[in-house]
CSV table of C-alpha atoms in Angstrom, one decimal:
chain,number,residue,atom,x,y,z
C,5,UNK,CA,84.7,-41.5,-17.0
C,6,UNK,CA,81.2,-40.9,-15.8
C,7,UNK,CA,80.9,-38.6,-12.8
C,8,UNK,CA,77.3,-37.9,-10.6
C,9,UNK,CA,77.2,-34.5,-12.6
C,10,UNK,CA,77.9,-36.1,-16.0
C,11,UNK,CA,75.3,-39.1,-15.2
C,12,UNK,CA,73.0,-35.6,-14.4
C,13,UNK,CA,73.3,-34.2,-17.2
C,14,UNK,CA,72.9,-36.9,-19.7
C,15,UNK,CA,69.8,-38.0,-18.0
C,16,UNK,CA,68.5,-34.4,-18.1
C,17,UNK,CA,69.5,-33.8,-21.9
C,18,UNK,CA,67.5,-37.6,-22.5
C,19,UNK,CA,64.1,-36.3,-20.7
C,20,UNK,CA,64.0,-33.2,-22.6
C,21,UNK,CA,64.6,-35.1,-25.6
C,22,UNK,CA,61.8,-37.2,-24.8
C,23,UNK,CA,59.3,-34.5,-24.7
C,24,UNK,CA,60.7,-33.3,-28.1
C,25,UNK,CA,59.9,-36.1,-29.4
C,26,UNK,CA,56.0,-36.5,-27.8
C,27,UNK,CA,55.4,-32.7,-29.2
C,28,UNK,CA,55.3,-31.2,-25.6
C,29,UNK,CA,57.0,-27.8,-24.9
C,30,UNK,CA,58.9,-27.5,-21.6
C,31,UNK,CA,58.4,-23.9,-20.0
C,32,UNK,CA,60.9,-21.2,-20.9
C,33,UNK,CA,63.2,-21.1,-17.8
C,34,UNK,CA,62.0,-23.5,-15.7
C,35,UNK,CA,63.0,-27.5,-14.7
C,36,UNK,CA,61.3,-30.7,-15.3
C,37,UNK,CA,59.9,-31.8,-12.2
C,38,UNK,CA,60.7,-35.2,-12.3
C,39,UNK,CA,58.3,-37.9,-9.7
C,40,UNK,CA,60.1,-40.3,-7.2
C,41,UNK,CA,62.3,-42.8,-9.2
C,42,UNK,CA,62.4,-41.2,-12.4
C,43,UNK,CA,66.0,-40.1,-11.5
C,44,UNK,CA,68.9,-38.7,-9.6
C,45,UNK,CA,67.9,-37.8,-5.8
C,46,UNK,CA,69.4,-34.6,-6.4
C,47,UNK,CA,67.6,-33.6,-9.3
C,48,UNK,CA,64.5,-34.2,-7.6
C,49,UNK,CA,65.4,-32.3,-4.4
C,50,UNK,CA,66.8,-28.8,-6.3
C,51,UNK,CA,63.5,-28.8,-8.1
C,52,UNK,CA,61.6,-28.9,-4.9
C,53,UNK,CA,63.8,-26.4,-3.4
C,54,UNK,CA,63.3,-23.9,-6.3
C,55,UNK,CA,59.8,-24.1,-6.5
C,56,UNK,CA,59.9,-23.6,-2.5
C,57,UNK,CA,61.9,-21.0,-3.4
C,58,UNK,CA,59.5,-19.7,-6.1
C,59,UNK,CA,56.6,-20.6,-3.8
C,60,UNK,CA,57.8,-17.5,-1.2
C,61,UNK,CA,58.8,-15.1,-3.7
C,62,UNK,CA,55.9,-14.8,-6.0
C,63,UNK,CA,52.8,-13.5,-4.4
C,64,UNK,CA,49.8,-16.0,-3.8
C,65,UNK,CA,47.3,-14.7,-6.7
C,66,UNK,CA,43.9,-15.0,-5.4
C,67,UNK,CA,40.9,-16.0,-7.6
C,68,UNK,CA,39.0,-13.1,-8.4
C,69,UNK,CA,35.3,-12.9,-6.6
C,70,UNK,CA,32.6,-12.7,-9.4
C,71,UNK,CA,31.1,-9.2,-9.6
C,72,UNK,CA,28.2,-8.6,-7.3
C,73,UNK,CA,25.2,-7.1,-8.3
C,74,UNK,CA,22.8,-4.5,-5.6
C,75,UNK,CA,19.9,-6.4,-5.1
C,76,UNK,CA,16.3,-4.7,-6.5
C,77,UNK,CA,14.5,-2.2,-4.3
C,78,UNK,CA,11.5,-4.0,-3.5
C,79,UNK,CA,7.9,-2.9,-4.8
C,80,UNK,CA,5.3,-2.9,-2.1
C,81,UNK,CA,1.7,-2.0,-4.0
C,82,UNK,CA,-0.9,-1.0,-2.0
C,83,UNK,CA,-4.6,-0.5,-2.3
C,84,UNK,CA,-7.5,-1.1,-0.1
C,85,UNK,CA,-11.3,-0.4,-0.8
C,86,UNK,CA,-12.3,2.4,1.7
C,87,UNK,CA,-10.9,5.4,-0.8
C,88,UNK,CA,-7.3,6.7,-1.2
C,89,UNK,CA,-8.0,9.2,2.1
C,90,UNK,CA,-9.1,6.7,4.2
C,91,UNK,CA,-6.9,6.9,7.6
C,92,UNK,CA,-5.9,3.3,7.6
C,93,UNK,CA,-4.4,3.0,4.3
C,94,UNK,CA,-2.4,5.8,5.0
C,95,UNK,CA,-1.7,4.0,8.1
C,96,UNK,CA,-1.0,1.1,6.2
C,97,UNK,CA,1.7,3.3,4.2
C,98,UNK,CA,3.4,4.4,7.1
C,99,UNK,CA,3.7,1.3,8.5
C,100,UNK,CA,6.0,-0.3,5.8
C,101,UNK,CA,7.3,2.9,3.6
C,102,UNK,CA,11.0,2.0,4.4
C,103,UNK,CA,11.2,-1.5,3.2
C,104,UNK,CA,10.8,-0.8,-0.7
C,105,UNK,CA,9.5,1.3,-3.2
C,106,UNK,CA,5.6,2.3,-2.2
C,107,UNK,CA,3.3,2.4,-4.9
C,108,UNK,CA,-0.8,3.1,-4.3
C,109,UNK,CA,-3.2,3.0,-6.1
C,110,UNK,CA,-7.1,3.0,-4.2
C,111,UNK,CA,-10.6,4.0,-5.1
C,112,UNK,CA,-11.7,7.6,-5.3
C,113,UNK,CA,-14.6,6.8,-3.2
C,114,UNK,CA,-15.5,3.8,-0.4
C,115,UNK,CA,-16.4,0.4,-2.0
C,116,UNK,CA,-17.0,-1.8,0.8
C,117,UNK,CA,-18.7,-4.5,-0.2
C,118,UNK,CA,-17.5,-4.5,-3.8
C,119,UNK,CA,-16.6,-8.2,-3.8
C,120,UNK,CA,-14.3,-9.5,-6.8
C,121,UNK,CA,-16.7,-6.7,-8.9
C,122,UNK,CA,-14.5,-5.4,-12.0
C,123,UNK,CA,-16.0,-1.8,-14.2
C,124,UNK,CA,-17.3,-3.4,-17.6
C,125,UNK,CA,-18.8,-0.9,-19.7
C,126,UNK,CA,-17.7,2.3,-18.3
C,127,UNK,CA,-14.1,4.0,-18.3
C,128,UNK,CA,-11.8,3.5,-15.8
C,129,UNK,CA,-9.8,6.9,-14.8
C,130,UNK,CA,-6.8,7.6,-12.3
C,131,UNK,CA,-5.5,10.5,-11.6
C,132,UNK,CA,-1.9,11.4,-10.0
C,133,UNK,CA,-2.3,12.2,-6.2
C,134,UNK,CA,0.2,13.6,-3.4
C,135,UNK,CA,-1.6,12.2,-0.3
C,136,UNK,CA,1.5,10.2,1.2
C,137,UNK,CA,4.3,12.2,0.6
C,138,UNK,CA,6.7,13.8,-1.9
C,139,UNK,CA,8.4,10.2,-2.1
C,140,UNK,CA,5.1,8.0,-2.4
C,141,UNK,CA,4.0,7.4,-5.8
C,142,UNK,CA,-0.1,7.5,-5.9
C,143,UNK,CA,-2.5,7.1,-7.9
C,144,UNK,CA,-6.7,7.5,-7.4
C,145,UNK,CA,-8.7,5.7,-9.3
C,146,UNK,CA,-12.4,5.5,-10.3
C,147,UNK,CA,-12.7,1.6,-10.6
C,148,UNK,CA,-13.1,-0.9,-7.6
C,149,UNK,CA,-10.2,-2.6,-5.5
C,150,UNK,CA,-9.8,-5.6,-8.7
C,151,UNK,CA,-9.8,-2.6,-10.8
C,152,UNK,CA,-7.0,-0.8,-8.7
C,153,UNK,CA,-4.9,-3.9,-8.7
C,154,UNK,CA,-5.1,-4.7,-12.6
C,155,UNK,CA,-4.5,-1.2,-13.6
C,156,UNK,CA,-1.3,-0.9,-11.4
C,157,UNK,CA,0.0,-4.5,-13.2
C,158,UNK,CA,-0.6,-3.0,-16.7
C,159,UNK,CA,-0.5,0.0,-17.2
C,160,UNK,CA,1.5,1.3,-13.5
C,161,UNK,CA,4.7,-0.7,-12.8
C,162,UNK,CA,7.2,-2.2,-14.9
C,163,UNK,CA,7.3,-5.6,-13.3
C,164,UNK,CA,5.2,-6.8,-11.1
C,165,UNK,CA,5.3,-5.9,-7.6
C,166,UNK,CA,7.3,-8.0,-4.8
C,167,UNK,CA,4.0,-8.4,-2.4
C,168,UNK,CA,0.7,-6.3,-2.7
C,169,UNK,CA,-1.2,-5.3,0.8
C,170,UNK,CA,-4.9,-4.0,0.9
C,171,UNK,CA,-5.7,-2.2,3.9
C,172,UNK,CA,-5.9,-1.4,6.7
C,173,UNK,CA,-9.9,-1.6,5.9
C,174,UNK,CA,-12.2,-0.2,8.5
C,175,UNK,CA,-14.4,-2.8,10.0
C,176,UNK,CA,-13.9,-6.8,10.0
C,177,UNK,CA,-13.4,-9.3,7.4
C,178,UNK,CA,-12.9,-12.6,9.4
C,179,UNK,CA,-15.5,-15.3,8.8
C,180,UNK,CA,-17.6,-15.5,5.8
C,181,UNK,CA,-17.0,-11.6,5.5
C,182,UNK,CA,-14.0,-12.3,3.3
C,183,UNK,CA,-16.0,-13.9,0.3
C,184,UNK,CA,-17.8,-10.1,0.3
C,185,UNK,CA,-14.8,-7.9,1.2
C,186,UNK,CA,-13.6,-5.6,-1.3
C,187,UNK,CA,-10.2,-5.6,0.6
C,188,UNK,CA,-9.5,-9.3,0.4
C,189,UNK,CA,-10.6,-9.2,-3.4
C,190,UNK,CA,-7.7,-6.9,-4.1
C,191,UNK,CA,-5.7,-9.6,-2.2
C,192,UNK,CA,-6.9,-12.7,-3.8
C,193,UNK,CA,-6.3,-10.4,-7.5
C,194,UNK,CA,-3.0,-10.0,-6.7
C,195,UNK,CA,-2.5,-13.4,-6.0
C,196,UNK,CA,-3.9,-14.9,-9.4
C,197,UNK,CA,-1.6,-12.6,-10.4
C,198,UNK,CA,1.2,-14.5,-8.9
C,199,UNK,CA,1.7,-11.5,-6.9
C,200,UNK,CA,2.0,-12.4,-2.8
C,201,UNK,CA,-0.6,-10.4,-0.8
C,202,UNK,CA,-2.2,-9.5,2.5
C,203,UNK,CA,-5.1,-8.0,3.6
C,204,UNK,CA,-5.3,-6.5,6.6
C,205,UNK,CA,-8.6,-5.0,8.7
C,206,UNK,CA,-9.4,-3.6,12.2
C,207,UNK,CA,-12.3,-4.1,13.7
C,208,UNK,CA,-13.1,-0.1,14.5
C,209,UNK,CA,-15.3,1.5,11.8
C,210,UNK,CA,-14.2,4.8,13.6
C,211,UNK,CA,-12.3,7.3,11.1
C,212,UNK,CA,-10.3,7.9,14.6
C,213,UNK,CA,-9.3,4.3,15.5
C,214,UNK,CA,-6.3,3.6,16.7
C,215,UNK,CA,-4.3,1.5,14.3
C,216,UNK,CA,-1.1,1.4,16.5
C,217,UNK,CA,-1.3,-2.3,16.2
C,218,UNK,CA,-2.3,-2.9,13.5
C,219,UNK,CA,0.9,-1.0,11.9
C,220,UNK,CA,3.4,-3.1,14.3
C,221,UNK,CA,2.3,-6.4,13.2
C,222,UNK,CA,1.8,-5.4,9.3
C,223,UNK,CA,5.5,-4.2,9.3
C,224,UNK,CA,6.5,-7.4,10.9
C,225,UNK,CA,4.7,-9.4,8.9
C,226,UNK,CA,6.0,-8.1,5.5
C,227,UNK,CA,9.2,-7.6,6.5
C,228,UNK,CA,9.5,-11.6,7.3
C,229,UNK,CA,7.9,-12.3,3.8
C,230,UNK,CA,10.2,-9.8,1.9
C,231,UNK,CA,12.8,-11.6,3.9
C,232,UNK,CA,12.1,-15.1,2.9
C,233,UNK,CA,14.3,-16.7,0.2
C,234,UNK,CA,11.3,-18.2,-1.0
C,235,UNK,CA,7.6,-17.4,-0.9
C,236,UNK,CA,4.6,-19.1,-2.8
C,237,UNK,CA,3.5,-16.6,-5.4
C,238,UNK,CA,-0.1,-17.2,-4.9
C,239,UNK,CA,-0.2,-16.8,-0.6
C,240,UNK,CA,-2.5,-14.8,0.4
C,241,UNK,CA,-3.3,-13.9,3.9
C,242,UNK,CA,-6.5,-12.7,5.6
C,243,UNK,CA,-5.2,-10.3,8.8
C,244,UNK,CA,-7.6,-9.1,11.1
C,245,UNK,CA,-7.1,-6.8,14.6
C,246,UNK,CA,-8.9,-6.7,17.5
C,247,UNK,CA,-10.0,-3.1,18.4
C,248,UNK,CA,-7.5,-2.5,21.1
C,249,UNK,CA,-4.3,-0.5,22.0
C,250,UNK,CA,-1.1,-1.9,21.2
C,251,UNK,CA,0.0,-3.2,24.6
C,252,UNK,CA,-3.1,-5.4,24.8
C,253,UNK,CA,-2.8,-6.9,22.0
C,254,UNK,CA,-1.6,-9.9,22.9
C,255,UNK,CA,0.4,-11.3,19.2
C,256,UNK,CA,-0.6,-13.0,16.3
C,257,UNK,CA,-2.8,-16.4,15.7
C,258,UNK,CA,-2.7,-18.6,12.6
C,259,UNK,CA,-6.2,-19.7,12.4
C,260,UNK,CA,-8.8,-20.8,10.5
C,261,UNK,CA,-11.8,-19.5,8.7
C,262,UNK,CA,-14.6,-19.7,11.1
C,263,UNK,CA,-18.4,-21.2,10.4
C,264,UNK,CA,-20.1,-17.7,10.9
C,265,UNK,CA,-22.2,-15.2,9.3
C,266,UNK,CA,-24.6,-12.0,9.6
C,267,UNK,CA,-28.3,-13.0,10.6
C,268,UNK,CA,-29.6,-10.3,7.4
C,269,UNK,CA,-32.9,-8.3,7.6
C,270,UNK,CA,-33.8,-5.8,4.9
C,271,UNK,CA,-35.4,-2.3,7.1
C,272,UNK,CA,-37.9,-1.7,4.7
C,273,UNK,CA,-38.7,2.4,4.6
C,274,UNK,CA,-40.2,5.1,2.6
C,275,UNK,CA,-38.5,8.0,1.0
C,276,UNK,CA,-39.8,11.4,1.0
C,277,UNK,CA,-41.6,10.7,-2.3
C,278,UNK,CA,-43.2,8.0,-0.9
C,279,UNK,CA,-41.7,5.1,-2.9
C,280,UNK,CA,-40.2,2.4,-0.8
C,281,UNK,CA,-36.6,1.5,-0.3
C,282,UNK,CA,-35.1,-1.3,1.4
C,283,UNK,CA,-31.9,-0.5,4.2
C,284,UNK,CA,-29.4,-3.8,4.8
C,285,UNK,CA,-29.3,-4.9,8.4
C,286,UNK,CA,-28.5,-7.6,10.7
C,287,UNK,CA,-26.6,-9.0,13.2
C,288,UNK,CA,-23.3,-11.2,13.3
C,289,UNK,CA,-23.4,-14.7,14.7
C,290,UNK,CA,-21.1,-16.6,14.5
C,291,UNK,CA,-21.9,-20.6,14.5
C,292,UNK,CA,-18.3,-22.4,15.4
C,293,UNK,CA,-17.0,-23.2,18.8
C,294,UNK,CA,-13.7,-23.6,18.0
C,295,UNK,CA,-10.7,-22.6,19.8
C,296,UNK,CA,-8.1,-22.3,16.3
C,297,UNK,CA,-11.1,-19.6,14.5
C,298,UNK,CA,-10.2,-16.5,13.0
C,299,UNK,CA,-13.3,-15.0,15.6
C,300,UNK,CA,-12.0,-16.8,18.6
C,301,UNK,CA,-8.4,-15.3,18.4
C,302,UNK,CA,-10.2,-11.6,17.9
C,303,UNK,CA,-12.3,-12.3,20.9
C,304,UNK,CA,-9.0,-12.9,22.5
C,305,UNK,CA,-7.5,-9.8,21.9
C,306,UNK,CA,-4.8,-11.9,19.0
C,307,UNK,CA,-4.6,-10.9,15.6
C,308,UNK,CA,-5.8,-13.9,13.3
C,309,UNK,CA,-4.0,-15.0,10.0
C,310,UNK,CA,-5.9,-17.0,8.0
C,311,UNK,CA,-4.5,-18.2,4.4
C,312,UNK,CA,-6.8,-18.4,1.8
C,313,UNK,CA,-7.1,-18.7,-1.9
C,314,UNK,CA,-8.9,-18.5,-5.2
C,315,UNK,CA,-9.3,-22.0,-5.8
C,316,UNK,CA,-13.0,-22.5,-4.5
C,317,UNK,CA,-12.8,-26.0,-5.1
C,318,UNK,CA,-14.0,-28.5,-2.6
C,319,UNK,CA,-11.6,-31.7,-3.3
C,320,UNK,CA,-13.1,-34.0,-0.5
C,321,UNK,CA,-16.5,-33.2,-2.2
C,322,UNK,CA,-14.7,-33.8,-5.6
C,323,UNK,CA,-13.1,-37.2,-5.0
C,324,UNK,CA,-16.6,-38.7,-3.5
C,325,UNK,CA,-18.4,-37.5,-7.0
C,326,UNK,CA,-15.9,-39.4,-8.6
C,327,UNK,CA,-16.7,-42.4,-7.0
C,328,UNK,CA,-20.4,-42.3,-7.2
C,329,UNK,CA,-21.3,-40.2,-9.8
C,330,UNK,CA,-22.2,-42.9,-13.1
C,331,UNK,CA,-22.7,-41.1,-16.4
């Protein structure tokens, strides 16, 4: 006579047989869960309640978290063209030595002016200094501000750095100053190097100016580079400050690069020998009227930023040859 139970068990005895047969291996210990109408009610309901049961005796086993790695100190070079001693690179330096590793590496001497100029011909030589601190790794170096930048790529760092900054140079590099500027030639190195860079200038030639300023808004400024999740290895940025106090200086301006230039006379004199010599003047005008310049927001007591770049190429120009150049 067949009973519930023996109905159970037969049933049970056929599944397992089943699996035998198909090659599968039913866990050691544990019940064939069986899905709704593949047999007795009641087998289906103690299976549920053990693994319920199971369920609140064995511990929940969480999946582990991959292993993080500490993220890479940042390396900030920095370089500028008015000599290692100069008070606003060492400004500069203060300004940002908490938010990565500080490298420098600068002239020996002031070379303002310098351009994109590279030493061909003559050895280049750097010697270890201690101008910034115990902590600061510094270099002078008998090249120009190109030179300073490709040395500390080759033959300073082992990798290249996370941003370069040139500055703070003494004196202004808005307008056309910048295709002259030893500071923003260091800048635009960098950035062929893939490198992002910013120069920064005040316009005080004084060895006392006050660069209070100028050190708020270069920390700012790098920190929200250093912060972004991605930057365009190849910005550069041309930063200039107006020669006021901190609390007048009213914040920054995105601008561009304005239409003006120096109105040059050469003073021609006589040296004691009396051979003549020729002394660079003139005087700055500046051509553009408009309101988004680098030299209006100085005038305005802002600090410009003005992005610029290596590629000299004029692509308006460039398409029109196209069309009406026939060769």
């Amino acid at each position: 006579m067949f009973t519930f139970a023996t109905l159970r068990k037969e049933y049970i005895y056929k599944v397992k047989k089943d699996q035998r047969d198909k090659g599968a291996t039913a866990a050691a210990g544990t019940m064939t869960k069986l899905k709704p109408g593949q047999g007795p009610e009641e087998t289906q309901i103690n299976t549920k309640v053990k693994a319920a049961k199971e369920s609140e005796v064995s511990p929940k086993i969480k999946s582990a978290k991959p292993a993080t790695t500490l993220k890479e100190e940042p390396i900030i070079l920095i370089t500028n063209d008015d000599g290692v001693t100069a008070p606003g690179i060492i400004a500069l330096v203060e300004a940002v030595k908490d938010l990565g590793k500080i490298v420098v590496i600068a002239p020996d001497k002031a070379q303002s002016g310098m351009g994109h100029a590279i030493t061909i011909g003559l050895p280049l030589r750097m010697v270890r200094v201690n101008y910034f601190g115990e902590n600061i790794e510094a270099y002078s170096c008998s090249g120009t501000p190109v030179d300073c930048v490709k040395l500390a790529v080759d033959k300073i760092l082992h990798r290249k750095p996370d941003i370069c900054l040139s500055g703070v140079n003494h004196g202004a590099n808005h307008s056309i100053n910048v295709i002259y500027s030893g500071t923003m030639s260091a800048a635009l190195e960098a950035s062929i190097e893939s490198i992002p860079s910013i120069g920064f200038s005040l316009l005080d030639y004084s060895l006392d100016a006050d660069f209070s300023g100028a050190k708020k808004y270069a920390r700012l400024i790098v920190q929200q580079i250093l912060n972004s999740k991605k930057v365009n290895k190849h910005l550069c940025l041309n930063v200039n400050f107006p020669a006021v106090g901190v609390n007048e200086l009213k914040g920054l301006k995105v601008c561009r690069q304005a239409y003006a230039k120096y109105e040059e006379d050469f003073d021609e004199r006589t040296d004691p020998t009396g051979k003549k010599y020729y002394w660079l003047t003139g005087e700055f005008v500046n051509f553009d009227r408009g309101r988004d310049t680098d030299v209006w927001a100085l005038n305005h007591n802002f600090a410009s930023v003005v992005p610029v770049q290596f590629d000299l190429t004029d692509y308006a120009l460039k398409e029109k040859l196209e069309k009406t150049f026939n060769f």
